[in-house]
Structure formats: C-alpha cells, structure tokens
Short mmCIF file of C-alpha atoms (C1' of nucleotides) in Angstrom, two decimals:
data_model
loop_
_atom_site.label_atom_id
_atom_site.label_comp_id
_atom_site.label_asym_id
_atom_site.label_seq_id
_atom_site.Cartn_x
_atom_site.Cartn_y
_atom_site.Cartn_z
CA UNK A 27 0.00 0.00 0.00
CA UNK A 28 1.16 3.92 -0.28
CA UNK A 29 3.54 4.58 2.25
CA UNK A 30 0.80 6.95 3.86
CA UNK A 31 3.18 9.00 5.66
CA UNK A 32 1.83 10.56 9.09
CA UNK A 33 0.59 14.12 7.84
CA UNK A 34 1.08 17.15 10.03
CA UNK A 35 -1.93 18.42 11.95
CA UNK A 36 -2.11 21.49 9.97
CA UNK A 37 -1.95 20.20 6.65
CA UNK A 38 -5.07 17.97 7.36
CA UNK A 39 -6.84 21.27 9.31
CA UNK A 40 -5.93 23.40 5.95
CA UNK A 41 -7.41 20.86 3.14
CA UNK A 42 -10.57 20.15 5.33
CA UNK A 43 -11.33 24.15 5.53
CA UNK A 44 -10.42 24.42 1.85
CA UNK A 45 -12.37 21.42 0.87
CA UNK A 46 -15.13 22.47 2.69
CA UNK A 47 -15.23 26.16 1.55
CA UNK A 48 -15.46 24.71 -1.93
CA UNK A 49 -18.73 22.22 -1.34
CA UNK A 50 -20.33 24.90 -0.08
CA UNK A 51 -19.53 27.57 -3.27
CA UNK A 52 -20.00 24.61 -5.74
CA UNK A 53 -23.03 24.28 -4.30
CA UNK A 54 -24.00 27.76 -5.05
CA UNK A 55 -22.51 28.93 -7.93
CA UNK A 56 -21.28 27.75 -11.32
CA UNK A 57 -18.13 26.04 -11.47
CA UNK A 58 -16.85 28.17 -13.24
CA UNK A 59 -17.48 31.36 -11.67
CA UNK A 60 -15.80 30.08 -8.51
CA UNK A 61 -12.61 31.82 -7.85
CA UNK A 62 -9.86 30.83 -6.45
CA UNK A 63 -9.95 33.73 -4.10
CA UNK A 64 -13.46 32.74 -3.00
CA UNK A 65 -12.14 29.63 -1.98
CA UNK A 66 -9.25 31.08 -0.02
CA UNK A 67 -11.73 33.66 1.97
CA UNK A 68 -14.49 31.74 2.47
CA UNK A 69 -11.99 28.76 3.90
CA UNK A 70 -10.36 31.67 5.84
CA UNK A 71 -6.92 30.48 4.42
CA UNK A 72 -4.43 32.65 2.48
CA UNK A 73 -5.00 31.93 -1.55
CA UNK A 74 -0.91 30.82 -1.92
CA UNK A 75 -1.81 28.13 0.57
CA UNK A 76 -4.64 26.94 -2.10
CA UNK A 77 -2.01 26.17 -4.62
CA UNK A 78 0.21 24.69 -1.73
CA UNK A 79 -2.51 21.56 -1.97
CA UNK A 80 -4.05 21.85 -5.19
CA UNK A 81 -2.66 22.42 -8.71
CA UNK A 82 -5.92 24.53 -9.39
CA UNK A 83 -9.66 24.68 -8.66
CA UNK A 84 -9.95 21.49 -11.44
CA UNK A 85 -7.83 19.53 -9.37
CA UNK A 86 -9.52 20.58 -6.90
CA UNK A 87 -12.46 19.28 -8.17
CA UNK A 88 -11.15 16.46 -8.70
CA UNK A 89 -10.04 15.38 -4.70
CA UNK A 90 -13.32 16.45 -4.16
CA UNK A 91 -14.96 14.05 -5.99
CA UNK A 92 -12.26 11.20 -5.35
CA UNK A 93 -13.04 12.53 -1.47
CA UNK A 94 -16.96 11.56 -2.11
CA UNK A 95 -15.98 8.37 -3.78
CA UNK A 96 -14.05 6.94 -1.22
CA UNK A 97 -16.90 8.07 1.25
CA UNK A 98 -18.85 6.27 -0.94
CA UNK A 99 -16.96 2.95 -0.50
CA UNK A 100 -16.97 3.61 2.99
CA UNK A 101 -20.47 4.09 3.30
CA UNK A 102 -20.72 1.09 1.84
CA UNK A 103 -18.82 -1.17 3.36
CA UNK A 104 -18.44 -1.99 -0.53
CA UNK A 105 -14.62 -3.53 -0.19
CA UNK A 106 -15.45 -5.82 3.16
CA UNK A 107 -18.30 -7.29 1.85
CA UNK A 108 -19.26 -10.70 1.98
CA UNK A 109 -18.60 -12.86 -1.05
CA UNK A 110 -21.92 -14.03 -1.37
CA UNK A 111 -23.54 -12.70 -3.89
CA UNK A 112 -22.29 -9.66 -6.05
CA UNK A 113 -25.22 -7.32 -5.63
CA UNK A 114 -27.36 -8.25 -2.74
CA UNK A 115 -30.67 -6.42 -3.09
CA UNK A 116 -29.55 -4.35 0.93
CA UNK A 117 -26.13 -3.07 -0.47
CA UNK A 118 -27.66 -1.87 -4.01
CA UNK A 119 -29.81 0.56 -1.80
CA UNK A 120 -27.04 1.88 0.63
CA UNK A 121 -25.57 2.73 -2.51
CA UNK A 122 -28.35 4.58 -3.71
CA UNK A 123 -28.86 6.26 -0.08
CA UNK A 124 -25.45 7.32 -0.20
CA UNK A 125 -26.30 9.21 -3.83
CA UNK A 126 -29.51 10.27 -1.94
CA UNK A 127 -27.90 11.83 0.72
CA UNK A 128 -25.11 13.59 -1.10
CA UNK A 129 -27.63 14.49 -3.81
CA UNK A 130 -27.40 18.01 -4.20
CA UNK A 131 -23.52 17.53 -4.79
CA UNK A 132 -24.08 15.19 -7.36
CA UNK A 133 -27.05 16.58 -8.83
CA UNK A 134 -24.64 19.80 -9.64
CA UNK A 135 -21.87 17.45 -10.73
CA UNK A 136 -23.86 15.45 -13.47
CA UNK A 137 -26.11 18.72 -14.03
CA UNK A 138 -23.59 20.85 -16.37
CA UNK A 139 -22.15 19.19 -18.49
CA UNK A 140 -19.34 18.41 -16.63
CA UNK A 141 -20.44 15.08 -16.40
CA UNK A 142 -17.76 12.78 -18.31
CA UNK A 143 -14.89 14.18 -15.84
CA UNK A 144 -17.69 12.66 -13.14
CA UNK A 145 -18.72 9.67 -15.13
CA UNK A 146 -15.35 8.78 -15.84
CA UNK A 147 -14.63 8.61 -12.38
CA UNK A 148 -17.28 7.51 -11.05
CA UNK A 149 -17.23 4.24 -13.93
CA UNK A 150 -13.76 3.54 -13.39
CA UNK A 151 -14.09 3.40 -9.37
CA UNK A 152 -17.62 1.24 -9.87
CA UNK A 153 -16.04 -1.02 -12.41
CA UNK A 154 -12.70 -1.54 -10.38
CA UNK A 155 -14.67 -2.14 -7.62
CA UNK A 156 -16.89 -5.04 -8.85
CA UNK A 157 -13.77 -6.16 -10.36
CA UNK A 158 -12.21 -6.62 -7.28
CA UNK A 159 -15.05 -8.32 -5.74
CA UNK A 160 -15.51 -10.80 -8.90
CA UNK A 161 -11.86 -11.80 -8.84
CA UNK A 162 -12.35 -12.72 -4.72
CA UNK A 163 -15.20 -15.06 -5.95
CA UNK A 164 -14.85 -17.96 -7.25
CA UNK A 165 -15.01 -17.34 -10.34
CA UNK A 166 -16.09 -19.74 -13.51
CA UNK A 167 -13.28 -19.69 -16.33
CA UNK A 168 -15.22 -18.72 -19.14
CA UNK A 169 -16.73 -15.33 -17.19
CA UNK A 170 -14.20 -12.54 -18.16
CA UNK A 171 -14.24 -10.78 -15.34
CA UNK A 172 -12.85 -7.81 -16.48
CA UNK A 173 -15.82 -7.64 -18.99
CA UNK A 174 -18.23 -8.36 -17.13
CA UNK A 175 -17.07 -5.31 -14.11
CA UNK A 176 -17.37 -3.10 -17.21
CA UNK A 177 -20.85 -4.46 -18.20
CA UNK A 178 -22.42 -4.09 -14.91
CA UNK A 179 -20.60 -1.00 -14.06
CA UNK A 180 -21.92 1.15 -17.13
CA UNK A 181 -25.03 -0.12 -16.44
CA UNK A 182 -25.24 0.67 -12.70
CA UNK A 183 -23.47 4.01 -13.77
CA UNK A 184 -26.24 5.04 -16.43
CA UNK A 185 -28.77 3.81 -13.87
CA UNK A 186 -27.48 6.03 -11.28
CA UNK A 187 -27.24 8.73 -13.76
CA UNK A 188 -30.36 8.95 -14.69
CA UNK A 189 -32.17 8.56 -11.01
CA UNK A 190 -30.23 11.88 -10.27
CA UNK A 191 -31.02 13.71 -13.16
CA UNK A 192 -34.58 13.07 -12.75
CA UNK A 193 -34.43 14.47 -9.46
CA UNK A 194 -34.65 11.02 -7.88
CA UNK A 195 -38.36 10.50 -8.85
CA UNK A 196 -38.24 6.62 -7.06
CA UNK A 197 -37.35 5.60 -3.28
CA UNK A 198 -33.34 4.23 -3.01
CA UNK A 199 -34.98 0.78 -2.18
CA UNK A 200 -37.00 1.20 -5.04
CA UNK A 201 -34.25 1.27 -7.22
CA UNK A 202 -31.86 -0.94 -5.70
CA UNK A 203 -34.64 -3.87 -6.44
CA UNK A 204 -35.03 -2.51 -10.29
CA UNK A 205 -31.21 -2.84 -10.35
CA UNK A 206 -30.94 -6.41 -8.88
CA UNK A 207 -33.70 -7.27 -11.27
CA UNK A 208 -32.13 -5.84 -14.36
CA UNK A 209 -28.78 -7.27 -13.34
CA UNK A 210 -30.14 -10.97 -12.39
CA UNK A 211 -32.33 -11.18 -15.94
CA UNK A 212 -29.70 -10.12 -18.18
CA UNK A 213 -27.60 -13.34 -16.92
CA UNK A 214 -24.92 -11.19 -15.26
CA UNK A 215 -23.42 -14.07 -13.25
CA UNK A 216 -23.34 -13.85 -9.81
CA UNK A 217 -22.19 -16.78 -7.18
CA UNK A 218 -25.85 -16.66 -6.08
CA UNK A 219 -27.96 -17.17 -8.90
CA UNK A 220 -25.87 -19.64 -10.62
CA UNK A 221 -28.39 -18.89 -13.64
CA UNK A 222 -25.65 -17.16 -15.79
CA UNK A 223 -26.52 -17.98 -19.23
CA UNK A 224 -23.75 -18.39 -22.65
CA UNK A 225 -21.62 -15.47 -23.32
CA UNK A 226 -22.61 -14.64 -26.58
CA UNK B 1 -7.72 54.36 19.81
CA UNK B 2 -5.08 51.38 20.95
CA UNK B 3 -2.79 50.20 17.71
CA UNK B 4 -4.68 47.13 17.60
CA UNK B 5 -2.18 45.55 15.58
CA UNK B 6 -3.49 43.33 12.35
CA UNK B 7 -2.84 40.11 14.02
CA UNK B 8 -1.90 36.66 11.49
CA UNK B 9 -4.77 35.11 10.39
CA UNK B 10 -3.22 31.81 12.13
CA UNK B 11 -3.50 33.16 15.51
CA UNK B 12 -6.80 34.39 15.15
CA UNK B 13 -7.78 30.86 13.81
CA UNK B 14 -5.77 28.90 16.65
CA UNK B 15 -7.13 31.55 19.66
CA UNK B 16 -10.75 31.31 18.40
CA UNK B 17 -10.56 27.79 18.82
CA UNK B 18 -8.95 27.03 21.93
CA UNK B 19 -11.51 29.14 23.54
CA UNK B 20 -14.12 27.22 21.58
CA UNK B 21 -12.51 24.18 23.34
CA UNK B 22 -12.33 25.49 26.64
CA UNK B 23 -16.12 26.97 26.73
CA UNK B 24 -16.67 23.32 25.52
CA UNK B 25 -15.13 21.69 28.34
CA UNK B 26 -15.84 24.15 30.35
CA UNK B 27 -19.47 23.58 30.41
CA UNK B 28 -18.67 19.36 30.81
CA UNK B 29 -16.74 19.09 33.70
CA UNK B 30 -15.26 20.65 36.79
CA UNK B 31 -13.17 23.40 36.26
CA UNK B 32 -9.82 21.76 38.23
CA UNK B 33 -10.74 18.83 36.34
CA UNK B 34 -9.83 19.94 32.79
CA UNK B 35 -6.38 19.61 31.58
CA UNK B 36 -4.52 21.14 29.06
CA UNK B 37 -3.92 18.15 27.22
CA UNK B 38 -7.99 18.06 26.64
CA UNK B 39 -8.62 21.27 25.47
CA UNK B 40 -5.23 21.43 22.85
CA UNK B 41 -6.75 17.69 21.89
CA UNK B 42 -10.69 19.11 21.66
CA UNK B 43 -9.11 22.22 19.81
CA UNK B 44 -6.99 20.20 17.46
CA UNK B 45 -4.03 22.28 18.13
CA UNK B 46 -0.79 21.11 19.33
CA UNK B 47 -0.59 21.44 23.31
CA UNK B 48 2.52 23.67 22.91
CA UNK B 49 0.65 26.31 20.99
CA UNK B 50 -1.84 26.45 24.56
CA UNK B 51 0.87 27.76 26.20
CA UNK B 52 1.93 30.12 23.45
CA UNK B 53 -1.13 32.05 23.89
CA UNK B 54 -2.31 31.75 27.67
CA UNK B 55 -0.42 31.52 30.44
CA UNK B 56 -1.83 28.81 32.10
CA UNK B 57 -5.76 27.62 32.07
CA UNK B 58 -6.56 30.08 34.89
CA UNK B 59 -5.43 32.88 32.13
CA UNK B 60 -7.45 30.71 29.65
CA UNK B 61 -10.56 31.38 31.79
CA UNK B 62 -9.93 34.89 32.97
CA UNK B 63 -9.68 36.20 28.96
CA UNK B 64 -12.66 33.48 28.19
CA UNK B 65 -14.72 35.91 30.85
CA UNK B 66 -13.24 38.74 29.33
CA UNK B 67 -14.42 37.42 25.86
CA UNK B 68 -17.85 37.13 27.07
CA UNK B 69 -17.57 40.71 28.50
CA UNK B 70 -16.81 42.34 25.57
CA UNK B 71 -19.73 40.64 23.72
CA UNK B 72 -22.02 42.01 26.45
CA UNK B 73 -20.77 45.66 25.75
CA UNK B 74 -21.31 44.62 21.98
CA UNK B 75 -24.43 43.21 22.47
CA UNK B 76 -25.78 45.93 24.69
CA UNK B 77 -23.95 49.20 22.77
CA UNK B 78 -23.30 50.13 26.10
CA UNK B 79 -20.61 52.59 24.96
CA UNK B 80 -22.30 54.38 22.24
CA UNK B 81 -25.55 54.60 24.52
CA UNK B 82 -27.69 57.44 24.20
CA UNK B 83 -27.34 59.95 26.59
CA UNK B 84 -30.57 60.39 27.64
CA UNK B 85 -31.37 58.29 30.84
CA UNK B 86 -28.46 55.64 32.86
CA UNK B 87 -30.74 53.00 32.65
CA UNK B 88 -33.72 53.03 30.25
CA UNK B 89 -35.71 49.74 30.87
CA UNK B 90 -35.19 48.28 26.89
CA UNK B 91 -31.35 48.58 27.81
CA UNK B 92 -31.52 47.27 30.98
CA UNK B 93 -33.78 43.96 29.13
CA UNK B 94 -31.20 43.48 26.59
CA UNK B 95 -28.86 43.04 29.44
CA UNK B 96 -30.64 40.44 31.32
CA UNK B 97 -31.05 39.07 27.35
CA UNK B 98 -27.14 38.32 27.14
CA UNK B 99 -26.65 36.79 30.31
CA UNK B 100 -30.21 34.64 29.39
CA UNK B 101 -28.45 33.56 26.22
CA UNK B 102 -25.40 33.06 27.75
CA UNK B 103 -26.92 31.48 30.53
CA UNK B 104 -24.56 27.73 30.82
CA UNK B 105 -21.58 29.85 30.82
CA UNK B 106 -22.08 32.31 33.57
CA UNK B 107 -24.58 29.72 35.74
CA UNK B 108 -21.31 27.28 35.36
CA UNK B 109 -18.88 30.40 36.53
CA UNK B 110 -21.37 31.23 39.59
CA UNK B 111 -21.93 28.08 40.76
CA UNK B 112 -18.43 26.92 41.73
CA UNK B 113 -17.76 29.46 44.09
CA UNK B 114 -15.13 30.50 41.80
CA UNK B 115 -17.59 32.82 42.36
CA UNK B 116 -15.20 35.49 43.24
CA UNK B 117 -12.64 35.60 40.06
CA UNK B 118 -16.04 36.22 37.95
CA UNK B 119 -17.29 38.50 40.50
CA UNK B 120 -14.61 40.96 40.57
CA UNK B 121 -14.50 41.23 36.84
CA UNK B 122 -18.15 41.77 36.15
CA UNK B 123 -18.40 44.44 38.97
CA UNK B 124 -15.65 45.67 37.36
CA UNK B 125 -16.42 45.84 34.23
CA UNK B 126 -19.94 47.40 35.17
CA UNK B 127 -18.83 49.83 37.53
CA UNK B 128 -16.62 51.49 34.65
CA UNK B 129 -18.96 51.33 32.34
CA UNK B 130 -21.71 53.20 34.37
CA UNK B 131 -18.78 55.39 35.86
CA UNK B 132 -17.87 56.55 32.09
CA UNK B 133 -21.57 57.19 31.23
CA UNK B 134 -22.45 59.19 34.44
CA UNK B 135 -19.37 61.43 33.81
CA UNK B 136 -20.64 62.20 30.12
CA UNK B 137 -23.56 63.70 31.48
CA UNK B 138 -24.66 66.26 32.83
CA UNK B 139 -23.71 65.64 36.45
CA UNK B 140 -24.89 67.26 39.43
CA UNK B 141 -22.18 68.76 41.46
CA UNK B 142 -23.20 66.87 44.65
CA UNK B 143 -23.25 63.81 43.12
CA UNK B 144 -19.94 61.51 43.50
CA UNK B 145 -20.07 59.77 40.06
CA UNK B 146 -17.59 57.12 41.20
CA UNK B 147 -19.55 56.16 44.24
CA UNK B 148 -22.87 56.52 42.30
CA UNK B 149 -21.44 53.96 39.72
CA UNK B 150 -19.78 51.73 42.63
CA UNK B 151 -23.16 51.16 44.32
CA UNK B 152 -25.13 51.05 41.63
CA UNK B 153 -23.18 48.36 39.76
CA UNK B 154 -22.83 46.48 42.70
CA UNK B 155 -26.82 46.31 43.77
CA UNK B 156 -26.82 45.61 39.53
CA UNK B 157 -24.26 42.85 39.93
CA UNK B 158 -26.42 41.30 42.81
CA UNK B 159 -29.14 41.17 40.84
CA UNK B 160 -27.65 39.07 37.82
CA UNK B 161 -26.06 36.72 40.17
CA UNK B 162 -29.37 36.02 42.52
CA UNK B 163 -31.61 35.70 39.06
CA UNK B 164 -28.81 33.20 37.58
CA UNK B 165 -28.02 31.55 40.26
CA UNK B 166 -32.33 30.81 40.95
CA UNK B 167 -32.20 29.48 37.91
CA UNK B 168 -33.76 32.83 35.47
CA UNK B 169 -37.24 32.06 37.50
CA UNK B 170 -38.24 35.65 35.65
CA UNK B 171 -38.10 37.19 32.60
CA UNK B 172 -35.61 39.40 31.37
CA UNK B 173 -38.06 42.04 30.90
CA UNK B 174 -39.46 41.50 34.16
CA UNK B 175 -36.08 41.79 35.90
CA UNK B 176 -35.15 44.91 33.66
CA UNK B 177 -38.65 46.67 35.14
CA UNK B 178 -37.88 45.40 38.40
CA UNK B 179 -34.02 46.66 38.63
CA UNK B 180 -35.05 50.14 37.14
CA UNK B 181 -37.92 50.37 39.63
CA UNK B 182 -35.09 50.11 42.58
CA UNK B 183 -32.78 52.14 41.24
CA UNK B 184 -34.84 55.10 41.10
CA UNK B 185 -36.79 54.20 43.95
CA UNK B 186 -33.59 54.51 46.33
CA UNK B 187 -32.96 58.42 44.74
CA UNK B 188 -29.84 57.28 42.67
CA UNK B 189 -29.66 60.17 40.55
CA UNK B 190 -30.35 59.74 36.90
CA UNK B 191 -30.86 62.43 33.99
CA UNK B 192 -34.60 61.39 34.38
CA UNK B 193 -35.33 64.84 34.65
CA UNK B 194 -34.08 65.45 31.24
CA UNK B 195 -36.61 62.99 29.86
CA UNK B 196 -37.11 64.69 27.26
CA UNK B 197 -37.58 62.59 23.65
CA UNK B 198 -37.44 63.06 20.44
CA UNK B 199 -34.22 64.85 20.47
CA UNK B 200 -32.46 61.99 18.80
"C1'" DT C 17 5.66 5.34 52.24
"C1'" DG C 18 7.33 4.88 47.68
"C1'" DG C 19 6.91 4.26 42.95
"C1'" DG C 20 4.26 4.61 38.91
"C1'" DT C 21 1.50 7.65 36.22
"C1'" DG C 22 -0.11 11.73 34.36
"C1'" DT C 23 0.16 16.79 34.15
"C1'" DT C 24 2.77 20.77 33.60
"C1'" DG C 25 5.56 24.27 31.49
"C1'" DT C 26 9.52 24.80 28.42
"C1'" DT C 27 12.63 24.01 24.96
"C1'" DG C 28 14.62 23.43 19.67
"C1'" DA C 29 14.50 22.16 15.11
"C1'" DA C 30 11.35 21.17 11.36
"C1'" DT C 31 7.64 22.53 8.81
"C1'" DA C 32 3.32 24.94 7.17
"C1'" DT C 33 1.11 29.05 6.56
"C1'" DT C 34 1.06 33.89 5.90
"C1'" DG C 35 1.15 38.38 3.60
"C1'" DA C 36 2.96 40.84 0.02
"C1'" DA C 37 4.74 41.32 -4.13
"C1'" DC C 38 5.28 40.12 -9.04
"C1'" DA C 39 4.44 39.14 -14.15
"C1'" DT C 40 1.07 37.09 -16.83
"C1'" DT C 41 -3.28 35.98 -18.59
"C1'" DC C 42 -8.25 36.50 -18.79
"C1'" DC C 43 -12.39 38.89 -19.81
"C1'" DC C 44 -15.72 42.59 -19.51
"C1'" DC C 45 -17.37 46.84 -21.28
"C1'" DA C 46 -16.71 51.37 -23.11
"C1'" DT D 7 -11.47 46.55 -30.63
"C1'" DG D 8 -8.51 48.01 -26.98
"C1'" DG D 9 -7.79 49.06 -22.25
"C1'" DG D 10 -8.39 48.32 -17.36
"C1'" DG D 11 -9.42 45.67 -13.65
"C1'" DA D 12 -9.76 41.09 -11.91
"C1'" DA D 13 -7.82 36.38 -11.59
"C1'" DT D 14 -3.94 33.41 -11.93
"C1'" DG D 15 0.25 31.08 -10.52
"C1'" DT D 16 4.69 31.87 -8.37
"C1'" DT D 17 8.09 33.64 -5.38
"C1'" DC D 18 10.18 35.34 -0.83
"C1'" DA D 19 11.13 36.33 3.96
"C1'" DA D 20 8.63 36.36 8.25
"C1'" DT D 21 6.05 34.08 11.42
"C1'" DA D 22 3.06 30.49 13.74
"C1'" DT D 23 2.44 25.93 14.60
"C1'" DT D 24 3.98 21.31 15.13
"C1'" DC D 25 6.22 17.35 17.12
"C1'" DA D 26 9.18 15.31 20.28
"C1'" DA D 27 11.66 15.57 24.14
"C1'" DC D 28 12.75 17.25 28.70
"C1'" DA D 29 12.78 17.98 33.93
"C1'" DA D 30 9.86 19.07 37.69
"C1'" DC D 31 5.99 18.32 40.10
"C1'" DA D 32 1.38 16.30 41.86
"C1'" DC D 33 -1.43 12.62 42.86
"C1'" DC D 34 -3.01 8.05 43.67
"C1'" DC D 35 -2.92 3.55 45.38
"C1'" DA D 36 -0.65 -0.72 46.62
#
DNA sequence: TGGGTGTTGTTGAATATTGAACATTCCCCA
DNA sequence: TGGGGAATGTTCAATATTCAACAACACCCA
C-alpha cells in the first residue's frame, strides 16, 4: 500500500477548511465562476496556501470528488463485503442512499455538463470495484471478469445517472430492487444465482 | 484608539478555537478537572501552541470571561448609549437578554464558588462602564459619580447573580422593570429629569 | 511510604502558513 | 477593438504551529 506517511496536523486542518469552503460555493454557484480567491476567503486560508494543496480549482475538483468516492466505499462497506452474492438487493440501496444523501452535490456534478470528468470517475471506481469483488469469488473460467465489471458498471453508472437527473423521482430501495432485477435477468453471473446464461 | 495591531490570520484561527474548546469543556466538567492536554486535543491544536497564547488555564478562563464581557458591551452598545437616561428599561432587558443567552456559561462560573474571580471582573467591568456614562452627562455637582457607579453596579451585579443563580425564575423584561424600579426608587440620581424625547 | 503515572511548562529544530509582491493571462465593457 | 481591472500562478522572507523531548511536580494507590 502507499507509504501513507503521518501528515502534520495542519496540513489535514488546511485541506478540510479548503475542501469544505469549496462544497459549499459549488453548491452555489457555477463552477466556473468560482474563484480561487473565494475559496481562499471563504476557507479563511491565504489563496498561496490553495495552490500549496491543489494544482488549481480542477484539481480541486477532482479530490473532491475522489473525497466523495471513497466516502462512498466507505459508506458502503463496498470492499469488506461478503462474497456471497455480487449485488445483494440491501447493499444496491445503501448505494443509492449514499447518492440520496449527497444528492445536491451530485445533482450539480452530473447537471452541467461536466459530467464525463464525473462519469469517468465515477465508472472507473464502480467497475474496479466489482472487479475486485468478482476476482475474490470464485469465479467460472469462461466469465471474463474484467468484462463483465465493465458491463455491470456502465449499467449501474447510467442507472445512477439517470435517477439523479430526474431528481430522484423513485425511493433508493425502489431502485436498488429494479437494479438487482435488471442485473439478475440479463444473466450477469453472480455466485448466487448460478443462472448465468452463454456469453454470446 | 489602541494600535490594535493586524494580528496573522493563524493566531486568530488557533485563539478562536482554543476558547471554543475550553467553553466546551468548560461547560462538561469541573473546572480543576480539565487539563490542558484536553482542550489542545478538543481544539486540534498542538498542546505547545496552549501555552503560546495563555499563560496557564486560569489565564485561559480569565480572557474566556473577558471574551464574554466584551460581547455584552457589543451586544448591549453600552458605549455608544444614548445619553438620555443611565438606565432606560429596553437597555436594561437586553442586558438580562445576554446573560439569558449566555446562561450555561455564567450559571457554570457562579456556581463553583469560583464565584469570586467572575465576581470581581463583572463588577468591574460594570462599575466602569456606568462610571464613564455618568461622567458624560450632565452631572450634578453633589453627586460623586464614582460612588454613584460603585453602588449602583454592585446592587446591579447582585441582581444578575441572585436571578442566575435561581435558575432565570423571571423574565428578562421582568427583571429589567424590576431593577429600574429600585434604582430610582432609592434616589440614585439619573438624567430622568431630562426625559425629554425626540431629540435623537 | 514509595513508585508509577499523568500533568505541567519549556525548549529546539522542522515545517506549514502567511502576507505581500510580481508578471502574466483572462475577460468585460466602453 | 482596446484598455483596465480582476484572476492566476509563483516567489520570498517572516512568522506560527507542530512534534518530540525534557525535567519538575502532583497525585493516587498498593
């Protein structure tokens, strides 16, 4: 793992206030109207010490996102899970309570436009993800693994997608069924189901 | 006024929340009980940087009264006070107000016979504020403004201290009415006579 | 009673943050 | 369309904070 060396108390104080000061502006302005100088008042911190920690506000945006992912997988629980089944039914909705929950954050992220940096991001943590968890199965030799991550990540990805830019019109359980559904019918194999049908 | 040097934004930071800590802990647990090591720890700060700024956690408390002072004066406008009566009864509310709002911190202070340390300062603190007020008015010759101020910040002091300590069992309207009512009742002078309105 | 434990102030060297300046680029509007 | 005022990154010396260690002391309890 990365060496993770101890970080100095300040540091950590600095790039919370920062980080915070910047949730709360991207949650009220444009992105692109944010100045760094708003972020340096409003996180009471002097602008240098900005670019001490960040390349720019678009890296900036970036930790901030990576920051939400990893809560995600947190929230989750998503990398200590049990190896029973690949989508139980009870962690597709934290998932989608964790969205719910951090929804206006998202909802501004996918909102303008911006989206593929988020999608990107967002696929390629999903996808790694499941592929971690598929690999820890066991796993049947003709499943590609890597392919099938991809499959079900997209999918999930475009799901999610679309529940936040509708404004979230169904309950998280709601959707978290749909998705196990969806997932289960298309023959997505899972160590569950067993009913995997031929790759085609 | 004083030179009021621009202090570093870091100290500001670090000072605002040590005392943040301190009024924290302060309303927990005993007094003698709290240690530096919890408030640098509930503060985030590094214990050192306690002592860089206070003396000790006596001096911690003694500038955490002062603090709370100073916001009385600000939240009363003592200074800039009219000039028409001492004690108009929607001043004397608002001060009852502050120590209602602020009621954990100064029930805490009078309850643990530390009485004294808090006593002294608020007396104090009162005396010279009525003191400064009497001499910008008009005064009648016969009247010894610093013994005028002395008693009546004392009775005042009294007052705030019996309706804390009993727990606020009135309002602070009630107490304002009640306070004025002695105050002229026992002859203390005031520019009542000059009662006249409208002049502002 | 004595030793272990925790608290207290105080150091010194390492490091992070600050404020102020600078040249450069951006972009708004006259 | 050009100019002027903001915003950007970057630098520097000054300063505040950190961490780790220290000796001295207080307190508790075995």
């Amino acid at each position: 793992m990365a060496a993770e060396t101890k970080t100095d108390r300040r540091v950590l104080k600095t790039r919370k206030a920062i980080m915070a000061a910047f949730l709360e502006l991207f949650l009220e302005k444009e992105f692109e109207h944010i100045t760094v100088l708003d972020i340096s008042e409003r996180a009471d911190v002097n602008r240098g010490t900005v670019y001490l920690h960040y390349m720019d506000k678009f890296d900036l945006l970036d930790q901030c996102i990576g920051e939400h992912l990893e809560g995600l997988a947190a929230f989750c629980g998503l990398h200590v899970l049990s190896t029973e089944s690949v989508t139980p039914v009870s962690e597709l909705k934290r998932v989608f309570d964790f969205f719910q929950t951090n929804f206006p954050f998202f909802s501004a992220l996918l909102a303008k436009k911006q989206t593929t940096l988020f999608r990107e991001q967002l696929l390629a943590f999903v996808s790694s993800n499941l592929r971690q968890k598929l690999d820890a199965q066991v796993s049947r030799p003709e499943v590609d693994n890597e392919l099938n991550a991809q499959f079900m990540a997209s999918a999930f990805v475009g799901i999610v997608e679309w529940w936040i830019l509708h404004g979230m019109p169904h309950t998280s359980l709601y959707m978290a069924e749909q998705l196990h559904l969806l997932l289960n019918r298309n023959g997505i194999y899972t160590s569950k189901g067993m009913n995997r049908e031929g790759t085609h």
